[in-house]
PDB file of C-alpha atoms in Angstrom:
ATOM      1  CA  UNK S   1     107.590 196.791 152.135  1.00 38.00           C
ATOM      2  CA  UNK S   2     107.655 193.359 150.752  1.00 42.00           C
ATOM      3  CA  UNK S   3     108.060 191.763 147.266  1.00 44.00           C
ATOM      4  CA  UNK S   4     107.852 188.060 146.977  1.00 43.00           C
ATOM      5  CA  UNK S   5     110.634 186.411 145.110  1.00 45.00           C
ATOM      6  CA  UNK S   6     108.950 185.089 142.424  1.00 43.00           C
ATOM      7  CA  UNK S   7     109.605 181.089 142.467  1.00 42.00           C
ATOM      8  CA  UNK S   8     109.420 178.845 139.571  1.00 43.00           C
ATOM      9  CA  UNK S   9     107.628 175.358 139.909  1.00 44.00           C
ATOM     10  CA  UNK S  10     110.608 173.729 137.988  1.00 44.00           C
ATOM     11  CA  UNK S  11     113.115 172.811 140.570  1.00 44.00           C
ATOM     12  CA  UNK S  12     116.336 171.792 140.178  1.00 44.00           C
ATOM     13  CA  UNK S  13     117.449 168.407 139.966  1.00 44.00           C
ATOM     14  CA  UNK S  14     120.305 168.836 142.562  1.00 45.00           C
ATOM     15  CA  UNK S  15     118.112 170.250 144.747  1.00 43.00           C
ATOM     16  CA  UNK S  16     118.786 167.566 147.667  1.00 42.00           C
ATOM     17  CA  UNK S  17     120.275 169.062 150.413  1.00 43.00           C
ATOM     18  CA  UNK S  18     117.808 168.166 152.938  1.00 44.00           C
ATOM     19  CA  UNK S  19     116.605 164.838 151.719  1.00 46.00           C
ATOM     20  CA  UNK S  20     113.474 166.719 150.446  1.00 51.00           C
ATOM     21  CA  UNK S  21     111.058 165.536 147.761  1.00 51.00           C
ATOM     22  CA  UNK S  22     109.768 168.234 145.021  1.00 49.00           C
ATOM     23  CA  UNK S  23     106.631 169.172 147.344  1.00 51.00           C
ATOM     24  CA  UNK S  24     108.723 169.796 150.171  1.00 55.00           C
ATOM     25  CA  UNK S  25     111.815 171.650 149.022  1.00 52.00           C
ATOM     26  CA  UNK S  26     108.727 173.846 147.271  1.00 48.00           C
ATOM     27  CA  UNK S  27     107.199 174.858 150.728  1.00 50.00           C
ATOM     28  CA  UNK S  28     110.841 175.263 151.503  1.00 50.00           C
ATOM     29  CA  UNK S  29     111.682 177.263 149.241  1.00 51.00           C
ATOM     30  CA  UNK S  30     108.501 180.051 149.609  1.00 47.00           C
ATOM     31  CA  UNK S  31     109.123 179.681 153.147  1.00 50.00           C
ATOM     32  CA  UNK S  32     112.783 181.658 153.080  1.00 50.00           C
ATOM     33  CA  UNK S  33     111.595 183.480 150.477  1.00 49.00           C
ATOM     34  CA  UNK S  34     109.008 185.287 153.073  1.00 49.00           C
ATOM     35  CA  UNK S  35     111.367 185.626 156.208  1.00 50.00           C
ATOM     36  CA  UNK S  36     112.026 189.187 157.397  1.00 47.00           C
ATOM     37  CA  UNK S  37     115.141 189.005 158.268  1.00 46.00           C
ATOM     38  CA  UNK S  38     116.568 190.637 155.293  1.00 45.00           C
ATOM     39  CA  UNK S  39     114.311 193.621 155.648  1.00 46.00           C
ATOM     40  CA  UNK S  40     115.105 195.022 159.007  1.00 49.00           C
ATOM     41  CA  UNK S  41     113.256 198.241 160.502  1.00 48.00           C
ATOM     42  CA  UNK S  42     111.407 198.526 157.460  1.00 46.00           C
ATOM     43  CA  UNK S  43     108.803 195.857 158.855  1.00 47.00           C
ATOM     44  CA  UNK S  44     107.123 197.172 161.995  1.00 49.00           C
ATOM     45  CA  UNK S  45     104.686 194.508 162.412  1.00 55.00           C
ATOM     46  CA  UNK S  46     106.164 191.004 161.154  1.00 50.00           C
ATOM     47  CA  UNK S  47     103.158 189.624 162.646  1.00 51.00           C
ATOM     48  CA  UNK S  48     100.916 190.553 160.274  1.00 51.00           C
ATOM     49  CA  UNK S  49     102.561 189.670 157.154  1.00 49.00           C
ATOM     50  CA  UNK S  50     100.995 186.597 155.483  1.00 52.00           C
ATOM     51  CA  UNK S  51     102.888 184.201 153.643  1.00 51.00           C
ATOM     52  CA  UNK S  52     101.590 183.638 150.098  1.00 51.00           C
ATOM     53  CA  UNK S  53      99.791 179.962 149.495  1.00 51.00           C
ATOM     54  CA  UNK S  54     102.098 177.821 147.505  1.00 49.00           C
ATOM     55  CA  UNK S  55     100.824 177.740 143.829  1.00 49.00           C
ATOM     56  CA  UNK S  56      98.616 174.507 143.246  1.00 48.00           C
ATOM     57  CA  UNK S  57     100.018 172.573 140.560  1.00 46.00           C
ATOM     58  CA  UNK S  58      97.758 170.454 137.967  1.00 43.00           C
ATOM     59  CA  UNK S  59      99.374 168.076 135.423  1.00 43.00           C
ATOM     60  CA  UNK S  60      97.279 168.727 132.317  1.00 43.00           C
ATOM     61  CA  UNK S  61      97.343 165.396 129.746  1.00 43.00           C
ATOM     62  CA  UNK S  62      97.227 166.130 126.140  1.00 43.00           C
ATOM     63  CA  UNK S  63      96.033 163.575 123.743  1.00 44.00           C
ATOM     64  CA  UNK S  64      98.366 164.594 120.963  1.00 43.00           C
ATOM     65  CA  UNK S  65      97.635 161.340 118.956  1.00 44.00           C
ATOM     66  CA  UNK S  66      93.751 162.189 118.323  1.00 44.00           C
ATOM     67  CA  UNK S  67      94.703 165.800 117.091  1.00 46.00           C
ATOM     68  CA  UNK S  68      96.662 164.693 114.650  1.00 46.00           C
ATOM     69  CA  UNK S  69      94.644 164.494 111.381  1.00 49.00           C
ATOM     70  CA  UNK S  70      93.728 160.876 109.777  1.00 50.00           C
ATOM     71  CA  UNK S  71      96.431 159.333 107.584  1.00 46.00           C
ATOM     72  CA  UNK S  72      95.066 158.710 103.829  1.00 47.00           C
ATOM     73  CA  UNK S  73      98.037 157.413 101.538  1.00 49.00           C
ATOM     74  CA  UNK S  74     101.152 155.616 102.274  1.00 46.00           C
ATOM     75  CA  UNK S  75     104.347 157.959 102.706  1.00 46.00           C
ATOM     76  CA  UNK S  76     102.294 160.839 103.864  1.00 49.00           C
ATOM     77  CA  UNK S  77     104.363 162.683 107.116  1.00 45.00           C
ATOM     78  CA  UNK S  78     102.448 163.081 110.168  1.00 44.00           C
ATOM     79  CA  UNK S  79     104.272 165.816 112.480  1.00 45.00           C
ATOM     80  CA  UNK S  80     107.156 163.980 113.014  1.00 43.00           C
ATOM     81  CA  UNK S  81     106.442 160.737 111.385  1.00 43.00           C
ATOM     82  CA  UNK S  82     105.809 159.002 108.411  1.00 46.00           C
ATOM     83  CA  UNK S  83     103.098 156.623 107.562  1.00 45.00           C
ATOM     84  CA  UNK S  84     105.450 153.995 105.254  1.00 48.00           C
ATOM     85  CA  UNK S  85     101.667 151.191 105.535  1.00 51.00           C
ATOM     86  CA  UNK S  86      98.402 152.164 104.626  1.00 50.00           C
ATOM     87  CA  UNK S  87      95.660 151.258 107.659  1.00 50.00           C
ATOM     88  CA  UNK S  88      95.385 147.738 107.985  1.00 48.00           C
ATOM     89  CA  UNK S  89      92.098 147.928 108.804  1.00 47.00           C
ATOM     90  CA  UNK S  90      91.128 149.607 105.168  1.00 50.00           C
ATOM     91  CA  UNK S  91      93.796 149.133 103.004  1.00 57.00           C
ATOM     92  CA  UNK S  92      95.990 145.616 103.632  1.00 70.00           C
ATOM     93  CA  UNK S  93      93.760 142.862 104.175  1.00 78.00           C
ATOM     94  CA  UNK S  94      91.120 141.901 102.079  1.00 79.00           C
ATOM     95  CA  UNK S  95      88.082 139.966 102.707  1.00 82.00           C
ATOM     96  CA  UNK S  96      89.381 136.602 102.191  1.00 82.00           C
ATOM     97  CA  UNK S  97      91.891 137.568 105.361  1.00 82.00           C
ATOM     98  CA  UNK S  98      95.007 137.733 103.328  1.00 82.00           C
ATOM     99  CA  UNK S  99      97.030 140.693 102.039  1.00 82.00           C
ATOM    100  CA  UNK S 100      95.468 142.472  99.073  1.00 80.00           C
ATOM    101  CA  UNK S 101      98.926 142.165  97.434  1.00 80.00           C
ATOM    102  CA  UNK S 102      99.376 138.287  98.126  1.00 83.00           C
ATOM    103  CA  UNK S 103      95.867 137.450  97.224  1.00 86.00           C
ATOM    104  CA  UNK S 104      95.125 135.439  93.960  1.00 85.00           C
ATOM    105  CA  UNK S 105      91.066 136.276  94.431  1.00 86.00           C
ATOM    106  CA  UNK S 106      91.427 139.804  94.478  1.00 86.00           C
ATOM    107  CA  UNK S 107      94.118 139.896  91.555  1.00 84.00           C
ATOM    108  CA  UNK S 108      96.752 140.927  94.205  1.00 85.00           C
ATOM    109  CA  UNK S 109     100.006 142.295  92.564  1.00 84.00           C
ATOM    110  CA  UNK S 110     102.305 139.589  93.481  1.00 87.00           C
ATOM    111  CA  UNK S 111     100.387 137.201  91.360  1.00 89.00           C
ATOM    112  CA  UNK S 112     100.848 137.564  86.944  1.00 89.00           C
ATOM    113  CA  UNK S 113      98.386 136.777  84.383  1.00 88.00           C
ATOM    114  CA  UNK S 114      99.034 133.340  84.592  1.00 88.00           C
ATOM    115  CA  UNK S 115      98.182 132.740  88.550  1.00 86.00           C
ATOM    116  CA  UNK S 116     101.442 132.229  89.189  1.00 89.00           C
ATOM    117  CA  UNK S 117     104.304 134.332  91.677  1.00 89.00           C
ATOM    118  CA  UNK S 118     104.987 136.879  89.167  1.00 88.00           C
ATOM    119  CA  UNK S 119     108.471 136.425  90.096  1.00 90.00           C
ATOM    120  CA  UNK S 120     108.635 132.477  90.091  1.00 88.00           C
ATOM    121  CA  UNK S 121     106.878 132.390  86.368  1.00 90.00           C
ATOM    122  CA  UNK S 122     108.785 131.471  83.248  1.00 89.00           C
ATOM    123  CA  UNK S 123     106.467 132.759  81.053  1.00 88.00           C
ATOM    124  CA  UNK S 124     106.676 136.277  82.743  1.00 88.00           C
ATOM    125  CA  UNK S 125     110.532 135.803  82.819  1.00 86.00           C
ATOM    126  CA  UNK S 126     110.488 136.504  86.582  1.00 88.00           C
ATOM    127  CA  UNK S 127     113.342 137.497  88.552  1.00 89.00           C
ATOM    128  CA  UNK S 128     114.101 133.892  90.160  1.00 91.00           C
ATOM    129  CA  UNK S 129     113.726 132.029  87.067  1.00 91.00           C
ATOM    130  CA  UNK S 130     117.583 131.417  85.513  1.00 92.00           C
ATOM    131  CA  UNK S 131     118.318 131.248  81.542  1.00 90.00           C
ATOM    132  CA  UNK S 132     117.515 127.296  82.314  1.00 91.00           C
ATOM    133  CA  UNK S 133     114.138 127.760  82.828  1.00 89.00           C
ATOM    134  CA  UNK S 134     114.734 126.340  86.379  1.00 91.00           C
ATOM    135  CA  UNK S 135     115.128 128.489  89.996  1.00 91.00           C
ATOM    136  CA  UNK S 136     117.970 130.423  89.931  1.00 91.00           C
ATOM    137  CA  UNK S 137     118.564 129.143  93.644  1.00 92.00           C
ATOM    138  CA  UNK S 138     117.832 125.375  92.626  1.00 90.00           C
ATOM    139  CA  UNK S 139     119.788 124.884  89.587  1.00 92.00           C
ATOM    140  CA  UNK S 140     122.682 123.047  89.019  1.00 90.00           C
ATOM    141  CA  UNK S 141     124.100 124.721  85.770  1.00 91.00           C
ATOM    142  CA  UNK S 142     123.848 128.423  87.524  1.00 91.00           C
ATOM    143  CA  UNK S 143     125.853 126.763  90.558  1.00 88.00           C
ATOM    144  CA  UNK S 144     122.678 127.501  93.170  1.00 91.00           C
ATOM    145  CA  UNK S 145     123.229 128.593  96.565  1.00 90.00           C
ATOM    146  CA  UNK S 146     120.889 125.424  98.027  1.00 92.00           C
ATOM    147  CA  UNK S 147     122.982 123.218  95.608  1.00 92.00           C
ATOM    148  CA  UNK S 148     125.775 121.610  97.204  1.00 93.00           C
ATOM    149  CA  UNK S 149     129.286 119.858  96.136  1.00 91.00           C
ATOM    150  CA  UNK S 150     127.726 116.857  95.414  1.00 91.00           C
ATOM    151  CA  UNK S 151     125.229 118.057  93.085  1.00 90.00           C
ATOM    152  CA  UNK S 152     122.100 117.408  95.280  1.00 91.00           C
ATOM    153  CA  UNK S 153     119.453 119.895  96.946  1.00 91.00           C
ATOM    154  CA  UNK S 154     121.286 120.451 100.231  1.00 91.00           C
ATOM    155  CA  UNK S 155     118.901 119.799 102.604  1.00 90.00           C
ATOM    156  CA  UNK S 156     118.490 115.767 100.869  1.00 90.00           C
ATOM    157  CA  UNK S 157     122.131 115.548 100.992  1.00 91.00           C
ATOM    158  CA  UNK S 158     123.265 112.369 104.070  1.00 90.00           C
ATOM    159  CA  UNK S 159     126.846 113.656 103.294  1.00 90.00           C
ATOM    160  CA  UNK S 160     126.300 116.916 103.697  1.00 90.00           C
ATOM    161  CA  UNK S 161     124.238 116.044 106.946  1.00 88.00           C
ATOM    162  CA  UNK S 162     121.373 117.735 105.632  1.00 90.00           C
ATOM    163  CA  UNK S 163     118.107 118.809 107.495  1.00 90.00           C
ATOM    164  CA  UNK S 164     115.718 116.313 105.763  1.00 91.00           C
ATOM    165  CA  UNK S 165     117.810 113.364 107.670  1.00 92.00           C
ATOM    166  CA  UNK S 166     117.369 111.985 110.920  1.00 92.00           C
ATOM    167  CA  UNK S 167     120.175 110.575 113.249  1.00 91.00           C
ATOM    168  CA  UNK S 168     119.180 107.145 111.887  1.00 91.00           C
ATOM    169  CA  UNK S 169     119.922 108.032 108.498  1.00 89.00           C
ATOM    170  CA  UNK S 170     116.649 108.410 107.248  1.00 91.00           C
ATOM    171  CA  UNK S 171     113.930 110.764 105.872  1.00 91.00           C
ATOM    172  CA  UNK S 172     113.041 112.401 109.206  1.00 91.00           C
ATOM    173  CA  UNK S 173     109.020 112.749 108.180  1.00 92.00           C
ATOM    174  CA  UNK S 174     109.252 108.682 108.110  1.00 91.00           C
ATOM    175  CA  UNK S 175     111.963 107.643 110.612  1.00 93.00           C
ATOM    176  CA  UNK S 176     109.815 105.113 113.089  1.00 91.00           C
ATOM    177  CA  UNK S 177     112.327 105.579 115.749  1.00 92.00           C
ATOM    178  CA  UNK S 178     112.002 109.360 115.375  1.00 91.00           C
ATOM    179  CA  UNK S 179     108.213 109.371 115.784  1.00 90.00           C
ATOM    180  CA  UNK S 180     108.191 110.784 112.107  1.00 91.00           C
ATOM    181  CA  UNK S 181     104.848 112.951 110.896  1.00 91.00           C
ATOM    182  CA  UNK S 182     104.223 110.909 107.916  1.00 92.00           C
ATOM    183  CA  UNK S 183     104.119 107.320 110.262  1.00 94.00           C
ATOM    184  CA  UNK S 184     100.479 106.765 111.520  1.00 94.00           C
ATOM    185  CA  UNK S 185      99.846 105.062 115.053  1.00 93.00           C
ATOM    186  CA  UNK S 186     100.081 101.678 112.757  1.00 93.00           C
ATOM    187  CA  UNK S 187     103.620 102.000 112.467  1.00 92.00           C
ATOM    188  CA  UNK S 188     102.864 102.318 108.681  1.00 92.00           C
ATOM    189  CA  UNK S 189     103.514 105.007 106.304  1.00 92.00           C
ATOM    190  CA  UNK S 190     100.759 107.449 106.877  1.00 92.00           C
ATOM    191  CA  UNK S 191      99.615 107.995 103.296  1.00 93.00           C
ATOM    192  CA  UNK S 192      99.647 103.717 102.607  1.00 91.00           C
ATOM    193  CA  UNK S 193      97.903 102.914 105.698  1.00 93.00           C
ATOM    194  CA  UNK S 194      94.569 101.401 105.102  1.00 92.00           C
ATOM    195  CA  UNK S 195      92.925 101.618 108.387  1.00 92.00           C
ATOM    196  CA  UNK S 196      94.086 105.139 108.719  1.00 92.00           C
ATOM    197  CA  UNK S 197      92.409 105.945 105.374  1.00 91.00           C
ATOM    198  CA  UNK S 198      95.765 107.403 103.881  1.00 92.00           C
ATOM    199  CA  UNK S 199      95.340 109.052 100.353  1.00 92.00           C
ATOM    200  CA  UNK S 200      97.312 106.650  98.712  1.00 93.00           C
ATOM    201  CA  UNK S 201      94.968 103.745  99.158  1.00 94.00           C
ATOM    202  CA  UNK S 202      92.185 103.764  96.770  1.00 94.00           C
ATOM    203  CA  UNK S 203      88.511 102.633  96.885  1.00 93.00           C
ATOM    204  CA  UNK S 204      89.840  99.493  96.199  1.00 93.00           C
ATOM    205  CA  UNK S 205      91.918  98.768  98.528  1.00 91.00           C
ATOM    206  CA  UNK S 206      95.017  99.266  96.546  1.00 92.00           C
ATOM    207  CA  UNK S 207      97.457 101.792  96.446  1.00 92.00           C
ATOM    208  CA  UNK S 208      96.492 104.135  94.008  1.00 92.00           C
ATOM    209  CA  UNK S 209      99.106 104.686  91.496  1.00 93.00           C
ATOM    210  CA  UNK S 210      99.050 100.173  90.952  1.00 92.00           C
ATOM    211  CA  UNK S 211      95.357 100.123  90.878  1.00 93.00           C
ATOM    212  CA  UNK S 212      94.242  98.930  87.328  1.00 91.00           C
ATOM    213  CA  UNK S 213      90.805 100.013  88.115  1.00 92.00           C
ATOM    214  CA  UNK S 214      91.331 103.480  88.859  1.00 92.00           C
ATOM    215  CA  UNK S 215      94.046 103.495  86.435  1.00 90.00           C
ATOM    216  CA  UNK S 216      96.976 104.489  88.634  1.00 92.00           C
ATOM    217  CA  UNK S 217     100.125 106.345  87.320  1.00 92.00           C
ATOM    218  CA  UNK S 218     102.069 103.187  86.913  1.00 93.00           C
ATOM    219  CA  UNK S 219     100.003 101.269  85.018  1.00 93.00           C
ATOM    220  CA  UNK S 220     100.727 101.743  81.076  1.00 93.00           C
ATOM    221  CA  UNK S 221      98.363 101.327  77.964  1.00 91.00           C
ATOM    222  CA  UNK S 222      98.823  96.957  78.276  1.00 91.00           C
ATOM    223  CA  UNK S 223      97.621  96.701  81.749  1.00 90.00           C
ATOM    224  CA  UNK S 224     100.992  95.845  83.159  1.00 91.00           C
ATOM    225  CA  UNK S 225     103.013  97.869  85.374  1.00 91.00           C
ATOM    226  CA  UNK S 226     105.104 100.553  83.334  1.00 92.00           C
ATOM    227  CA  UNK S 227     108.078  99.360  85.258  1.00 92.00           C
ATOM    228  CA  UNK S 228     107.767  95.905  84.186  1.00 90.00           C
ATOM    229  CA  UNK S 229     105.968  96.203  80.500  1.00 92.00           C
ATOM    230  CA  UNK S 230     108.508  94.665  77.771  1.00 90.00           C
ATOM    231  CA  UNK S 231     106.303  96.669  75.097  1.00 90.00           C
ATOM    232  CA  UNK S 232     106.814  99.939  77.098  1.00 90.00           C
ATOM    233  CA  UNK S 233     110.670  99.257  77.634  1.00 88.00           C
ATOM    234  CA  UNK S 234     110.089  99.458  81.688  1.00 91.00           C
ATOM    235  CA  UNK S 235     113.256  99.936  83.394  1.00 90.00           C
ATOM    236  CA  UNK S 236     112.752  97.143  84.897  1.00 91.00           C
ATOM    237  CA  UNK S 237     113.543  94.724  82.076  1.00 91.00           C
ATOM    238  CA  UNK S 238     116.886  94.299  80.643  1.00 91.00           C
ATOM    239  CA  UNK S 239     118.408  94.380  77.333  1.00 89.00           C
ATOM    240  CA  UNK S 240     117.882  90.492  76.942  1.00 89.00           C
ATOM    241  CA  UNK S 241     114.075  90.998  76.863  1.00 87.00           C
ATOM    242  CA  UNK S 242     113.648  89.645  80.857  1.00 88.00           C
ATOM    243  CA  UNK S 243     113.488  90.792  84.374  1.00 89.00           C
ATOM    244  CA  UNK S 244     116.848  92.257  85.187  1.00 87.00           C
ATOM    245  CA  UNK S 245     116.902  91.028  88.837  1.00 86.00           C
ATOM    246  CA  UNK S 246     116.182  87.047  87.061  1.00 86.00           C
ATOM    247  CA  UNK S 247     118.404  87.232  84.353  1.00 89.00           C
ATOM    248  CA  UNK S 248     121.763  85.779  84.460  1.00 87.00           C
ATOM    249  CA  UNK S 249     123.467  87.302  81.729  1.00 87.00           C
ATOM    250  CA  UNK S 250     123.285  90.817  83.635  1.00 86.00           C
ATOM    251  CA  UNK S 251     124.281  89.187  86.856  1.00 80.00           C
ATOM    252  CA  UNK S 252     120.968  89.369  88.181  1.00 76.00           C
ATOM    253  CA  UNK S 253     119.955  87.349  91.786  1.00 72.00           C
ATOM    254  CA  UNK S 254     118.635  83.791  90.110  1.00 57.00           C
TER     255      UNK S 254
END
């Protein structure tokens, strides 16, 4: 005499007339469904009709992820996305921990024949290398971006407050008052502090570029300093043949 309405387990989201949670408004809902009101003298014994159990309801968890089938080259489309990067694990880093691309051991791409930035090498004729033979970005004649309008790299520029300067008007790496990087505990330049070992200083004792013993930088073929050689024309002598600062005829101090 009876057909049970058949329910479906998705509810409607308005479904809040009574306050009810999903469960509830379920139980609810097969509840009216089995009232035998609406069938009059067709039931003789409401007593024995049974409800129906409310259907149990399992949430079933697909791994979609691990059915989807191994990627293998860059740019191939995985249901609905693309791999645009190879596995890092096997195909980006190589043993030296760097990108195989950006690694000079393994030949990387970004590196020419030369073992330089393929795009940075004048003999390559790369991309960032101007008709000057300088970086585009860097020269002067090409009007480069970190050039400003005084003709200086714009980060050593004081007037154009520039980030290599301190408040103090100095090189921020060796501004004292600062607590520079490049000032050592000594309140000495790092690199020309002896008891901090710096690299300038020399087994000698000296700094390294004025040592005639380990023949430093400045010190030309005569044994002099290059600044100061007459033979060498140092910039430190004048056009009288003496010390510029000591001679009188250039205006110099004595």
């Amino acid at each position: 005499f009876f057909e049970a309405m058949e329910i479906s387990p998705v509810l409607p989201a308005n479904n809040l007339s009574f306050g009810m949670n999903t469960m509830e408004s379920l139980n609810f809902s097969l509840s009216m469904s089995c009232m035998p009101s609406m069938l009059g003298p067709h039931l003789q014994n409401p007593s024995a009709f049974q409800c129906p159990s409310p259907p149990v309801m399992s949430t079933v968890l697909l791994n979609t992820r691990s059915q989807l089938p191994a990627p293998k080259e860059a740019g191939d489309v995985i249901g609905p996305l693309t791999l645009k990067r190879k596995r890092e694990s096997e195909y980006i880093f190589c043993e030296h921990v760097k990108r195989k691309y950006d690694c000079r051991k393994c030949g990387g791409g970004r590196f020419c024949e030369h073992g330089k930035r393929r795009s940075r090498c004048k003999d390559c004729g790369g991309g960032s290398i101007c008709s000057h033979g300088k970086r585009r970005y860097q020269c002067r004649e090409c009007g480069g971006s970190s050039i400003c309008e005084h003709g200086r790299q714009r980060y050593e520029c004081k007037d154009c407050g520039g980030g290599r300067f301190c408040v103090h008007g100095r090189q921020r790496s060796r501004c004292k008052e600062c607590g520079g990087g490049s000032v050592c505990m000594h309140n000495r330049q790092r690199s020309q502090c002896k008891e901090c070992g710096g690299s300038s200083v020399c087994i000698h004792e000296k700094q390294r570029s004025r040592c005639r013993e380990c023949g430093g930088i400045s010190i030309c073929d005569h044994g002099r300093r290059k600044s100061q050689c007459r033979d060498c024309g140092g910039s430190a002598i004048c056009e009288h043949g003496r010390r510029r600062y000591n001679c009188k005829d250039c205006g110099g101090n004595s």
